[in-house]
């Protein structure tokens, strides 16, 4: 079974009761977990950490939700840099690589499926990545 890398926006939806996307994100996460491992990488961990005071709280959340961890491969960091370069050439204004580039590259390099609610950037810069997103249901 192909592991699923979970984007931080899905986790944020689960953490925010009553949010517009909570039901979709909870359902998608549950379906992914029933098929195999669901994972976060250091970029997703960093993004969700901003909402907590201590690392132990983030670790507890990951355990509760059933999310494992996977390190970012060096080859994914290189691919993220290349995607970021393409983004800048297309007129992207951010001055440093966005976490989405690291997340997308990680999914490509490890051949993971990516669970996200925001597929646009991934489809543009990582067209080979298999996505679970609202318009793929």
Short mmCIF file of C-alpha atoms in Angstrom, two decimals:
data_model
loop_
_atom_site.label_atom_id
_atom_site.label_comp_id
_atom_site.label_asym_id
_atom_site.label_seq_id
_atom_site.Cartn_x
_atom_site.Cartn_y
_atom_site.Cartn_z
CA UNK A 1 0.00 0.00 0.00
CA UNK A 2 1.25 3.44 -0.89
CA UNK A 3 1.86 5.67 2.13
CA UNK A 4 0.06 8.99 2.23
CA UNK A 5 1.84 12.23 3.10
CA UNK A 6 -0.56 14.65 4.79
CA UNK A 7 -0.41 18.38 4.09
CA UNK A 8 -0.75 20.70 7.08
CA UNK A 9 -4.01 22.25 5.81
CA UNK A 10 -5.78 18.92 6.37
CA UNK A 11 -4.49 18.76 9.94
CA UNK A 12 -5.53 22.37 10.57
CA UNK A 13 -9.04 21.51 9.35
CA UNK A 14 -9.26 18.63 11.81
CA UNK A 15 -8.09 20.90 14.63
CA UNK A 16 -10.71 23.56 13.93
CA UNK A 17 -14.17 22.30 14.91
CA UNK A 18 -16.89 23.62 12.66
CA UNK A 19 -14.52 24.68 9.91
CA UNK A 20 -15.75 24.58 6.34
CA UNK A 21 -13.39 21.71 5.49
CA UNK A 22 -13.43 19.75 8.76
CA UNK A 23 -15.76 16.96 7.58
CA UNK A 24 -13.95 16.46 4.28
CA UNK A 25 -10.51 16.43 5.92
CA UNK A 26 -11.54 14.03 8.68
CA UNK A 27 -13.13 11.67 6.17
CA UNK A 28 -10.18 11.81 3.76
CA UNK A 29 -7.71 11.24 6.59
CA UNK A 30 -9.72 8.28 7.88
CA UNK A 31 -9.94 6.70 4.41
CA UNK A 32 -6.20 7.17 3.89
CA UNK A 33 -5.40 5.61 7.27
CA UNK A 34 -7.56 2.58 6.45
CA UNK A 35 -5.41 1.90 3.38
CA UNK A 36 -1.95 2.26 4.90
CA UNK A 37 0.46 4.54 6.71
CA UNK A 38 -0.24 8.28 6.87
CA UNK A 39 2.76 10.49 7.48
CA UNK A 40 4.00 14.01 8.04
CA UNK A 41 7.44 15.36 7.27
CA UNK A 42 9.51 18.02 9.08
CA UNK A 43 7.93 20.83 7.04
CA UNK A 44 4.38 19.84 8.01
CA UNK A 45 5.51 19.32 11.60
CA UNK A 46 6.98 22.84 11.64
CA UNK A 47 3.80 24.36 10.20
CA UNK A 48 1.50 22.74 12.74
CA UNK A 49 3.94 23.41 15.60
CA UNK A 50 3.17 27.12 15.36
CA UNK A 51 -0.19 26.41 17.03
CA UNK A 52 1.29 24.71 20.11
CA UNK A 53 3.47 25.73 23.04
CA UNK A 54 5.48 22.50 23.35
CA UNK A 55 6.74 19.78 21.02
CA UNK A 56 5.16 17.19 23.30
CA UNK A 57 1.73 18.64 22.42
CA UNK A 58 2.43 18.25 18.70
CA UNK A 59 3.71 14.73 19.27
CA UNK A 60 0.54 13.88 21.21
CA UNK A 61 -1.62 15.24 18.38
CA UNK A 62 0.23 13.14 15.80
CA UNK A 63 -0.25 10.07 17.97
CA UNK A 64 -3.97 10.79 18.47
CA UNK A 65 -4.58 11.30 14.76
CA UNK A 66 -2.45 8.28 13.86
CA UNK A 67 0.19 10.11 11.87
CA UNK A 68 3.71 8.77 11.51
CA UNK A 69 6.83 10.70 10.57
CA UNK A 70 9.14 10.55 7.61
CA UNK A 71 12.38 12.45 7.11
CA UNK A 72 12.80 14.69 4.09
CA UNK A 73 15.21 13.00 1.65
CA UNK A 74 18.09 15.07 0.27
CA UNK A 75 16.87 14.34 -3.25
CA UNK A 76 13.51 15.89 -2.32
CA UNK A 77 15.28 19.02 -1.09
CA UNK A 78 16.99 19.30 -4.47
CA UNK A 79 13.70 18.78 -6.33
CA UNK A 80 12.05 21.40 -4.09
CA UNK A 81 14.77 23.87 -5.08
CA UNK A 82 14.22 23.18 -8.77
CA UNK A 83 10.45 23.62 -8.39
CA UNK A 84 11.03 26.85 -6.50
CA UNK A 85 13.24 28.09 -9.34
CA UNK A 86 10.43 27.36 -11.82
CA UNK A 87 8.00 29.21 -9.53
CA UNK A 88 10.25 32.29 -9.48
CA UNK A 89 10.63 32.19 -13.27
CA UNK A 90 6.84 32.22 -13.57
CA UNK A 91 6.71 35.39 -11.51
CA UNK A 92 6.42 33.97 -8.00
CA UNK A 93 7.28 36.64 -5.46
CA UNK A 94 8.27 34.74 -2.32
CA UNK A 95 12.01 35.01 -1.66
CA UNK A 96 12.51 31.58 -0.09
CA UNK A 97 11.11 28.16 -0.97
CA UNK A 98 7.63 27.59 0.36
CA UNK A 99 6.91 24.51 2.49
CA UNK A 100 4.64 23.23 -0.28
CA UNK A 101 7.69 22.74 -2.51
CA UNK A 102 9.34 20.52 0.11
CA UNK A 103 6.10 18.63 0.75
CA UNK A 104 5.41 18.05 -2.95
CA UNK A 105 8.98 17.03 -3.70
CA UNK A 106 8.95 14.61 -0.77
CA UNK A 107 5.81 12.94 -2.13
CA UNK A 108 7.34 12.67 -5.61
CA UNK A 109 10.69 11.26 -4.47
CA UNK A 110 9.16 8.68 -2.11
CA UNK A 111 6.25 7.97 -4.51
CA UNK A 112 3.74 8.82 -1.81
CA UNK A 113 0.19 9.92 -2.38
CA UNK A 114 -0.36 13.45 -1.10
CA UNK A 115 -3.47 14.34 0.92
CA UNK A 116 -4.15 18.05 0.58
CA UNK A 117 -7.02 20.45 0.28
CA UNK A 118 -5.02 22.86 -1.87
CA UNK A 119 -3.90 21.00 -4.99
CA UNK A 120 -3.13 23.92 -7.34
CA UNK A 121 0.58 24.40 -6.58
CA UNK A 122 1.21 20.65 -6.41
CA UNK A 123 -0.42 20.08 -9.79
CA UNK A 124 1.59 22.89 -11.32
CA UNK A 125 5.06 22.03 -9.97
CA UNK A 126 4.73 18.31 -9.25
CA UNK A 127 2.36 16.97 -11.92
CA UNK A 128 3.40 13.36 -11.32
CA UNK A 129 2.29 13.30 -7.68
CA UNK A 130 -0.86 11.32 -6.94
CA UNK A 131 -3.26 13.59 -5.03
CA UNK A 132 -6.16 13.06 -2.69
CA UNK A 133 -7.96 16.39 -2.77
CA UNK A 134 -11.55 17.65 -2.79
CA UNK A 135 -11.88 17.56 -6.56
CA UNK A 136 -10.54 13.98 -6.76
CA UNK A 137 -13.29 12.45 -4.61
#
